[in-house]
PDB file of N, CA and C in Angstrom:
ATOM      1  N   UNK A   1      24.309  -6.507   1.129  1.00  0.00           N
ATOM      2  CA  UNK A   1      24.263  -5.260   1.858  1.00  0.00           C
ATOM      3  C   UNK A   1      22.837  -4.986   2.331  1.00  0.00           C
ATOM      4  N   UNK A   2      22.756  -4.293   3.205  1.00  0.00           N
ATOM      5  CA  UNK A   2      21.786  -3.801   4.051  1.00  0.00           C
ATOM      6  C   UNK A   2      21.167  -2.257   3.965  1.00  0.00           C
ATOM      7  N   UNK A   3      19.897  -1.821   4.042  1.00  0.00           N
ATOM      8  CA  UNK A   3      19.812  -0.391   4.215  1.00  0.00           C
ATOM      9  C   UNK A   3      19.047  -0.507   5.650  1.00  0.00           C
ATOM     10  N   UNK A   4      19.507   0.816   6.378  1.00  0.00           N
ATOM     11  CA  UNK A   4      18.995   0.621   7.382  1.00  0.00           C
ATOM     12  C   UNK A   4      17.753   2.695   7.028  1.00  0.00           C
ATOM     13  N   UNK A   5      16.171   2.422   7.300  1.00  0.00           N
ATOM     14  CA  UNK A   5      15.335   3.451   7.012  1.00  0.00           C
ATOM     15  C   UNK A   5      15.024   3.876   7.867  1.00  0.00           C
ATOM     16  N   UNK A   6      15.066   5.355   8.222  1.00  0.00           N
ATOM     17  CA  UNK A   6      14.299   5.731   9.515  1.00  0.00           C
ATOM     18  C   UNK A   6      13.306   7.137   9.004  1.00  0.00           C
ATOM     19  N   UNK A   7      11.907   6.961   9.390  1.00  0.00           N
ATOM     20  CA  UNK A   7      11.484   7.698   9.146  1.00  0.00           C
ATOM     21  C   UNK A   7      10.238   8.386  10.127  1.00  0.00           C
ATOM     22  N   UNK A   8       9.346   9.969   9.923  1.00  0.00           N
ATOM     23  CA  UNK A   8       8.654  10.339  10.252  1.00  0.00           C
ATOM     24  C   UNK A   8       7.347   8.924  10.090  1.00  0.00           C
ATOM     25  N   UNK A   9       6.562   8.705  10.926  1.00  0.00           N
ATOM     26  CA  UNK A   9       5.504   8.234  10.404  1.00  0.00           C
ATOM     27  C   UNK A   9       4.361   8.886  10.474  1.00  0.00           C
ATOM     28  N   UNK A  10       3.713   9.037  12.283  1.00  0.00           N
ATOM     29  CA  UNK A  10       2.675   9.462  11.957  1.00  0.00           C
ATOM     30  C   UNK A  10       3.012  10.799  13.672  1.00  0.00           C
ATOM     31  N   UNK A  11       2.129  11.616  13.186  1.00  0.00           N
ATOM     32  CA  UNK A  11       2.411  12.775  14.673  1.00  0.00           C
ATOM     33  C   UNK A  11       1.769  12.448  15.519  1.00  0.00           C
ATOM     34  N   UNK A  12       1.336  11.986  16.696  1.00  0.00           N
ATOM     35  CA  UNK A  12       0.310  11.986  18.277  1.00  0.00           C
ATOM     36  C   UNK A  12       0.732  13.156  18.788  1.00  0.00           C
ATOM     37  N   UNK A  13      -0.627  13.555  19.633  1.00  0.00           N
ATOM     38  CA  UNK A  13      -0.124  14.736  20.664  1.00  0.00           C
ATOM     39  C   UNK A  13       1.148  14.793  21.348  1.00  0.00           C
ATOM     40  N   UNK A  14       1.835  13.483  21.653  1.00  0.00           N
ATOM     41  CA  UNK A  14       2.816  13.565  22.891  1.00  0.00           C
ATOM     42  C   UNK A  14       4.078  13.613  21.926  1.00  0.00           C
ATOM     43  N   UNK A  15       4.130  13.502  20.147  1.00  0.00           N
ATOM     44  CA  UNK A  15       4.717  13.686  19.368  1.00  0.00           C
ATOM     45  C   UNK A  15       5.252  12.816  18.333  1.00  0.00           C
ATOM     46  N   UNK A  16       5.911  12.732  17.954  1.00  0.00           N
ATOM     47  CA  UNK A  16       6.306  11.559  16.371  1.00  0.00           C
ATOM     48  C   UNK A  16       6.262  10.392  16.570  1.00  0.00           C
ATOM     49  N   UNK A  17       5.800   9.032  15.942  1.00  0.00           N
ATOM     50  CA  UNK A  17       6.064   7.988  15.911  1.00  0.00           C
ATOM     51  C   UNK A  17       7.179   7.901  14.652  1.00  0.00           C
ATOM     52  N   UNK A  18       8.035   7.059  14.843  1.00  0.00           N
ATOM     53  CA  UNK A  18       9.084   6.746  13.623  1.00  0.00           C
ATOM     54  C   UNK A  18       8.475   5.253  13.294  1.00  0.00           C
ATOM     55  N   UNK A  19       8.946   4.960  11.984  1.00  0.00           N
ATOM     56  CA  UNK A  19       9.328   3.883  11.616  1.00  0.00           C
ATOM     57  C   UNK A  19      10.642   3.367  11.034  1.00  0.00           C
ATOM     58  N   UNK A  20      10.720   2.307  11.584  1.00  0.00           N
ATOM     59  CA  UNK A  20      12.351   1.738  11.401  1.00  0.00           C
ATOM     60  C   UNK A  20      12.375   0.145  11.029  1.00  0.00           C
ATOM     61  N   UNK A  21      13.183   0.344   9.714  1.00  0.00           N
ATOM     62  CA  UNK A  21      12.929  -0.942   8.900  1.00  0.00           C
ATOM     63  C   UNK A  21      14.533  -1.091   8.820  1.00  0.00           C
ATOM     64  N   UNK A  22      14.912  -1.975   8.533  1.00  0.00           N
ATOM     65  CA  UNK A  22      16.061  -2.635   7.964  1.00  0.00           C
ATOM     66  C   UNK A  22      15.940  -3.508   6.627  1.00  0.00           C
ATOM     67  N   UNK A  23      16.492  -3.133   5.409  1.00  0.00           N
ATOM     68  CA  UNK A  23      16.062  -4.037   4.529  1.00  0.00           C
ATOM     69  C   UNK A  23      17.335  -4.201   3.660  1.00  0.00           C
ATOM     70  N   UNK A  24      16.705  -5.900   2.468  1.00  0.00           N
ATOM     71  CA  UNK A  24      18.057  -6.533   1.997  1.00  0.00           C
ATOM     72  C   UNK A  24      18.202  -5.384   0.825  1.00  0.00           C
ATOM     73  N   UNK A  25      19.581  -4.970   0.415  1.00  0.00           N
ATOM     74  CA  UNK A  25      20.013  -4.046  -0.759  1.00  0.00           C
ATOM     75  C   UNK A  25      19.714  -4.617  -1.755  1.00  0.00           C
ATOM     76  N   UNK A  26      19.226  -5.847  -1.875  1.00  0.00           N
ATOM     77  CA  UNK A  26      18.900  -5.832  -3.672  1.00  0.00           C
ATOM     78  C   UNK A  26      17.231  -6.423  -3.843  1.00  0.00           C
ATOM     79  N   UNK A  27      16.488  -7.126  -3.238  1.00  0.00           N
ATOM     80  CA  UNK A  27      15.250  -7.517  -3.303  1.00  0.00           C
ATOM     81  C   UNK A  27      14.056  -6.368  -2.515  1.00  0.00           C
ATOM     82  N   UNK A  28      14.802  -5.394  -1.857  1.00  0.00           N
ATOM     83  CA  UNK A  28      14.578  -4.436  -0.624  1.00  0.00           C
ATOM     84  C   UNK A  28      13.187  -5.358   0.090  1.00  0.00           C
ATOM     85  N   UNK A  29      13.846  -6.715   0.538  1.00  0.00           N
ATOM     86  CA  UNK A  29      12.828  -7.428   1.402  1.00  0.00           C
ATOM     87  C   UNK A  29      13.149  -6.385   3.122  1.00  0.00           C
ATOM     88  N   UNK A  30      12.164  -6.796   3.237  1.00  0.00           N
ATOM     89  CA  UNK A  30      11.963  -5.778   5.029  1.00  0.00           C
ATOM     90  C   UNK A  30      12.112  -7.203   5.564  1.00  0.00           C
ATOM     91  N   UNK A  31      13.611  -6.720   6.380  1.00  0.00           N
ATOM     92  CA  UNK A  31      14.858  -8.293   7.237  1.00  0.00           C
ATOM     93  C   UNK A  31      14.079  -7.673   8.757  1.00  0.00           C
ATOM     94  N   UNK A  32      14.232  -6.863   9.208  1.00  0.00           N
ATOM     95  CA  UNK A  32      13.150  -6.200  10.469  1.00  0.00           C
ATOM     96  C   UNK A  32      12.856  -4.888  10.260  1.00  0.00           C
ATOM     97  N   UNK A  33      11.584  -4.520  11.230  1.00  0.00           N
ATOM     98  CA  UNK A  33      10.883  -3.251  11.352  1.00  0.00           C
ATOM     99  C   UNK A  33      10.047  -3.297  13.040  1.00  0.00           C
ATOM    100  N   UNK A  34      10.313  -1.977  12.613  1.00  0.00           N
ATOM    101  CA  UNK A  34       9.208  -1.705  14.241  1.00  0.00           C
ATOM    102  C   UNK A  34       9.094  -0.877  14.212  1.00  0.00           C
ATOM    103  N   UNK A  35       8.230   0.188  14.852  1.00  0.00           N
ATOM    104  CA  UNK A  35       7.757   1.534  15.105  1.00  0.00           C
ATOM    105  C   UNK A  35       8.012   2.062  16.902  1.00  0.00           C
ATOM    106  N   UNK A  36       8.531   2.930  16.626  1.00  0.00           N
ATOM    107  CA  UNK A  36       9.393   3.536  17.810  1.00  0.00           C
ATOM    108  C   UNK A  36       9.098   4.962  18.477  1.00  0.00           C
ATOM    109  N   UNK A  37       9.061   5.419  19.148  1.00  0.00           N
ATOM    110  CA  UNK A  37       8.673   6.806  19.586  1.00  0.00           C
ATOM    111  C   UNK A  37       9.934   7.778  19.881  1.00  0.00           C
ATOM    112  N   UNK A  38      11.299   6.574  19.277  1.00  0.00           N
ATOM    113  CA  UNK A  38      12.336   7.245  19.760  1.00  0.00           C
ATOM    114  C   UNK A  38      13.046   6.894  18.204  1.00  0.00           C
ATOM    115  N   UNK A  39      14.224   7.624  17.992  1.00  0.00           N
ATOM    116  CA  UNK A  39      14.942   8.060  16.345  1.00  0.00           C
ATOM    117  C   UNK A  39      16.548   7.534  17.416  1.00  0.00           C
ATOM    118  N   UNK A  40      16.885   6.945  18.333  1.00  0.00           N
ATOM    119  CA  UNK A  40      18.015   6.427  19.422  1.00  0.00           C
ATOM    120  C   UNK A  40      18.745   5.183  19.250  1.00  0.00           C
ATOM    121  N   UNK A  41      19.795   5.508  20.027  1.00  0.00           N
ATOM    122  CA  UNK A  41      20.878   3.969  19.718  1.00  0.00           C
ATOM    123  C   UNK A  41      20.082   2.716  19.819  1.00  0.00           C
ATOM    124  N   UNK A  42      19.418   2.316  21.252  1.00  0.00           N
ATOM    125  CA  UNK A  42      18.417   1.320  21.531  1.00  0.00           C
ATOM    126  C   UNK A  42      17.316   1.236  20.737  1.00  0.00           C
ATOM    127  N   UNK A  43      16.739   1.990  19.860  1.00  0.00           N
ATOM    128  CA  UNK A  43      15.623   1.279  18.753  1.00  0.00           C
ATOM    129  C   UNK A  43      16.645   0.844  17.385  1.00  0.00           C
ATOM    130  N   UNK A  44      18.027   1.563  17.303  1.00  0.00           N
ATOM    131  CA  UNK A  44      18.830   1.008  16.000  1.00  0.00           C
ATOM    132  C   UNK A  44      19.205  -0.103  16.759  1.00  0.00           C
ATOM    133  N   UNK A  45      19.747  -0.208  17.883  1.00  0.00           N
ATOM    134  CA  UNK A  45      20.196  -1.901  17.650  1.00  0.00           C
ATOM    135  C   UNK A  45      18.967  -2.983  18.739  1.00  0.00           C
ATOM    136  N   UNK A  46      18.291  -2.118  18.512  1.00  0.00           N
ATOM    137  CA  UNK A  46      16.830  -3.372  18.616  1.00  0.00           C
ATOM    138  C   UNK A  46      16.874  -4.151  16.809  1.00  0.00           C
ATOM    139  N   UNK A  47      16.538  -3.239  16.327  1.00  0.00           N
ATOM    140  CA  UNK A  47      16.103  -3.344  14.767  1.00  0.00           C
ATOM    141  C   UNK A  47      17.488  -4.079  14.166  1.00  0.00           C
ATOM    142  N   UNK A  48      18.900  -3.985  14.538  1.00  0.00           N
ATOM    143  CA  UNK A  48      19.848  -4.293  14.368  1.00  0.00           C
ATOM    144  C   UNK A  48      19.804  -5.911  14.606  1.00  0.00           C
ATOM    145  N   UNK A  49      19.965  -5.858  15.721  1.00  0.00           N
ATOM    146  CA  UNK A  49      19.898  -7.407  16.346  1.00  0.00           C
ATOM    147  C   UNK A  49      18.592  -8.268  15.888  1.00  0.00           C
ATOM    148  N   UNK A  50      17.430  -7.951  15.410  1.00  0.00           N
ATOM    149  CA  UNK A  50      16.479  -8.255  15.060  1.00  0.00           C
ATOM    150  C   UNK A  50      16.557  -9.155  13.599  1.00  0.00           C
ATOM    151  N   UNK A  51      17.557  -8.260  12.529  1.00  0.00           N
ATOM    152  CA  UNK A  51      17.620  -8.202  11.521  1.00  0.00           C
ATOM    153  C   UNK A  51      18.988  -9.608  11.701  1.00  0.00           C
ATOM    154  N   UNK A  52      19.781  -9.242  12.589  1.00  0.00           N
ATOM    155  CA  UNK A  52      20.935 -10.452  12.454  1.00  0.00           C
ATOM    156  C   UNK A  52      20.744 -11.594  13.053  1.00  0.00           C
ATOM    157  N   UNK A  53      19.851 -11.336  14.101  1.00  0.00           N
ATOM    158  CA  UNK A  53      19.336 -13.115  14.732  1.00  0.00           C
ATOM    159  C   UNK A  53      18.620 -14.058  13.500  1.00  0.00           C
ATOM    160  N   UNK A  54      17.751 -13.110  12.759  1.00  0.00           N
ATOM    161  CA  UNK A  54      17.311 -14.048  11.461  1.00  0.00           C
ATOM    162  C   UNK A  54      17.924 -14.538  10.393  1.00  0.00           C
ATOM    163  N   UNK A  55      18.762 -13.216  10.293  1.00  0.00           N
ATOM    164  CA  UNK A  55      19.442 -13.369   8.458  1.00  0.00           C
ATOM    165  C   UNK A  55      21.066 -13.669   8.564  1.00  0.00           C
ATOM    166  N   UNK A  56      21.542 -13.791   9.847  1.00  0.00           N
ATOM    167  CA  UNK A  56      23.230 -13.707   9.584  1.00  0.00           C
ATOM    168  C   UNK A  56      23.696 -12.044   9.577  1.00  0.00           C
ATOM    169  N   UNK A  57      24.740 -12.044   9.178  1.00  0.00           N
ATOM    170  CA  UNK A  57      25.935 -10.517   8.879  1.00  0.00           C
ATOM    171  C   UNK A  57      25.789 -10.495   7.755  1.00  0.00           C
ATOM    172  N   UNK A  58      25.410  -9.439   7.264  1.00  0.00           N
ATOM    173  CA  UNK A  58      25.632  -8.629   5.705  1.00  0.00           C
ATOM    174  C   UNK A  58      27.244  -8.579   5.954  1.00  0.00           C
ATOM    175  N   UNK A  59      27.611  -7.575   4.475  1.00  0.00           N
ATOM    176  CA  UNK A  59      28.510  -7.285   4.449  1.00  0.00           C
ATOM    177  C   UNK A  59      28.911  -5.646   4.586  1.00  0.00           C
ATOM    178  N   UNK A  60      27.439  -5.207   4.581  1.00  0.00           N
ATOM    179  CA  UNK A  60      27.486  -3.729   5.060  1.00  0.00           C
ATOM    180  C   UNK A  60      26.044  -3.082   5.042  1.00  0.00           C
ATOM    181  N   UNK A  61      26.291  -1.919   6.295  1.00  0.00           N
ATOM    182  CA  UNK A  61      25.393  -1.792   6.382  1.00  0.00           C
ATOM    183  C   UNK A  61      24.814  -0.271   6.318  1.00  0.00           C
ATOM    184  N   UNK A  62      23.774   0.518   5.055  1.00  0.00           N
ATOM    185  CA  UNK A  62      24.142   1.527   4.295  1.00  0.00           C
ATOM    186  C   UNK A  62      23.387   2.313   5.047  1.00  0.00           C
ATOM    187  N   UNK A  63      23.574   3.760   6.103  1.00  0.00           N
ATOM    188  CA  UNK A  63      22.326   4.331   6.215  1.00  0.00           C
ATOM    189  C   UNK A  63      22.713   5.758   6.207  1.00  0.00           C
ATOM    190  N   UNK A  64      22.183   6.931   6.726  1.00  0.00           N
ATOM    191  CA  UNK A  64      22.359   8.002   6.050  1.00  0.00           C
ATOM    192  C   UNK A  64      23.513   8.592   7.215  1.00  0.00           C
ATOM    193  N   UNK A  65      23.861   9.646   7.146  1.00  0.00           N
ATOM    194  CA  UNK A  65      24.960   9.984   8.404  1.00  0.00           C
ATOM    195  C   UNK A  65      24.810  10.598   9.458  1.00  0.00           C
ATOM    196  N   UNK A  66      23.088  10.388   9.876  1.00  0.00           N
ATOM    197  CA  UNK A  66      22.667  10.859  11.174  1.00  0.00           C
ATOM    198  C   UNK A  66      23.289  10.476  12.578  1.00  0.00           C
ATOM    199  N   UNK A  67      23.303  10.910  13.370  1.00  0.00           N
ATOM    200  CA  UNK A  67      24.555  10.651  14.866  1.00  0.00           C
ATOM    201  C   UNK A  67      24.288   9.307  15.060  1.00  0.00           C
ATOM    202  N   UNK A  68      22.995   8.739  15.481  1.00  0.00           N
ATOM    203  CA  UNK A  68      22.826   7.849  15.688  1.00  0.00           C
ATOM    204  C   UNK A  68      23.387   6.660  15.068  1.00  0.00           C
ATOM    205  N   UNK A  69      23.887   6.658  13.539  1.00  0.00           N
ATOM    206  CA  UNK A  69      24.603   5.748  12.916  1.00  0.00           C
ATOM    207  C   UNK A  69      26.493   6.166  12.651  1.00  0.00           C
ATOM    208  N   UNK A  70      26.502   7.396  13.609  1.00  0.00           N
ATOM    209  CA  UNK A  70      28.163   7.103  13.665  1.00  0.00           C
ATOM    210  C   UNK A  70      28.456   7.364  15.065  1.00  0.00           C
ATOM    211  N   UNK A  71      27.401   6.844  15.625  1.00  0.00           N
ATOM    212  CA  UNK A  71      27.858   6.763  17.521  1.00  0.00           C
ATOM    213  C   UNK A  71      29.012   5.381  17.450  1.00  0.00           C
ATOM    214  N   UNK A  72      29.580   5.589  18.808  1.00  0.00           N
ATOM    215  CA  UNK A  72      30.734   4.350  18.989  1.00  0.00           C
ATOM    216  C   UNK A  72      30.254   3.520  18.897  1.00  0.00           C
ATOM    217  N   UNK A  73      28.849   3.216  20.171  1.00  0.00           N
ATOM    218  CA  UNK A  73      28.572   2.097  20.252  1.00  0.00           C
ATOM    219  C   UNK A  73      28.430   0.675  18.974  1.00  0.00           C
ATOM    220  N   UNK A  74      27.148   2.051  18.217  1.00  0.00           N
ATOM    221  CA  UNK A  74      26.889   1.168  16.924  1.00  0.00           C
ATOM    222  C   UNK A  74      27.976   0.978  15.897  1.00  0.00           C
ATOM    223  N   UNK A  75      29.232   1.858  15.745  1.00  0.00           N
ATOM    224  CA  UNK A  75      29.884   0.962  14.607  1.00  0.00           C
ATOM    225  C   UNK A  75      31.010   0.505  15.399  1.00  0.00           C
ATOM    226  N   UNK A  76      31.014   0.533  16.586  1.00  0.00           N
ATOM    227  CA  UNK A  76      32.034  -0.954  17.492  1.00  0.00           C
ATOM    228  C   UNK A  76      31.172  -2.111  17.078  1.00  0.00           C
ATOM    229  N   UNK A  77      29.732  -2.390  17.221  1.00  0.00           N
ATOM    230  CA  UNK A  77      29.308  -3.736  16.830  1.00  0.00           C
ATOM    231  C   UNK A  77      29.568  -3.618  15.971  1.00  0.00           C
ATOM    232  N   UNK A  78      29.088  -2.853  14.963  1.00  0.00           N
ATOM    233  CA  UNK A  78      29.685  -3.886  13.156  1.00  0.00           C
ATOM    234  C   UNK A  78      30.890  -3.857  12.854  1.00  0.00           C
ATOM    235  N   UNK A  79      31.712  -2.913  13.440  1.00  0.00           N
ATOM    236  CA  UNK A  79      32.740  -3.439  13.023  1.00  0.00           C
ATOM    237  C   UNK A  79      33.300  -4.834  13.429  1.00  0.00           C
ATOM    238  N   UNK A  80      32.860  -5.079  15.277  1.00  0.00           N
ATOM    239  CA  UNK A  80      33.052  -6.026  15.690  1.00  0.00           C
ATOM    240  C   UNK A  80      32.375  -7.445  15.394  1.00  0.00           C
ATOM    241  N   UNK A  81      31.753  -7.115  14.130  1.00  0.00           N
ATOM    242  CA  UNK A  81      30.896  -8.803  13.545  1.00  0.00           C
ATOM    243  C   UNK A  81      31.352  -8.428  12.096  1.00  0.00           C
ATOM    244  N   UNK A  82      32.390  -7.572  11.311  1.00  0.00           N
ATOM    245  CA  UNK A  82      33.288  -7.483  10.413  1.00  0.00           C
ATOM    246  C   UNK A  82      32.351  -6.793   8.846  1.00  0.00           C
ATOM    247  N   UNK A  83      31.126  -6.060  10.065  1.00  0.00           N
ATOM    248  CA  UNK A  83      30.218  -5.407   8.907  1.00  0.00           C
ATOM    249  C   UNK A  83      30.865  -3.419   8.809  1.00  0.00           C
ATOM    250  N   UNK A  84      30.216  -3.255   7.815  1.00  0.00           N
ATOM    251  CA  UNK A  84      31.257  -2.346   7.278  1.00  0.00           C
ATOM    252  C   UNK A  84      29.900  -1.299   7.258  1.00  0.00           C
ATOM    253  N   UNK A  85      30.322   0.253   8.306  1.00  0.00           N
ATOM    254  CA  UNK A  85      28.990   0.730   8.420  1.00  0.00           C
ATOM    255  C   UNK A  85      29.507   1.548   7.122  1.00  0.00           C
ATOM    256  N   UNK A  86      28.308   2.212   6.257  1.00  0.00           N
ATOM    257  CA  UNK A  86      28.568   3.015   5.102  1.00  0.00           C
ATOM    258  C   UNK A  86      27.193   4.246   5.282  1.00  0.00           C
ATOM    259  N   UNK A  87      28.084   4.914   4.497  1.00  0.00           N
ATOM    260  CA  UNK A  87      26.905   6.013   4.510  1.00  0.00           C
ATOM    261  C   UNK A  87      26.328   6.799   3.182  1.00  0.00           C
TER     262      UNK A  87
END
């Protein structure tokens, strides 16, 4: 299993930088990360696709129940690569 982290990092005038990691559920190795100016579908499945071009399909993937992780788009892909979004 997978956690997917999104967080405040640092503030600039023009406003928040996030950071966004994806990591393995039991070693919590960091599978991808990047820093984003956006908390949006396109930095989750940047970080998404990032994380599966290297490592393969988990078997699920755990993150908290912000919109962005129960939009269509994103759990049509996992469901459609037989990953199981959780929250």
């Amino acid at each position: 299993m997978w956690f997917v982290d999104m967080r405040y990092w640092v503030k600039l005038a023009d406003g928040w930088v996030y950071s966004l990691c994806m990591l393995e559920g039991y070693s919590r190795k960091i599978l991808a990360g990047m820093a984003s100016a956006h908390q949006d579908l396109p930095a989750v499945l940047q970080l998404l696709f990032a994380a599966l071009a290297e490592y393969g399909c988990p078997a699920m993937v755990i993150s908290d129940h912000g919109a962005v992780f129960r939009a269509h788009d994103y759990t049509a892909i996992l469901r459609a690569l037989e990953i199981e979004p959780t929250y």
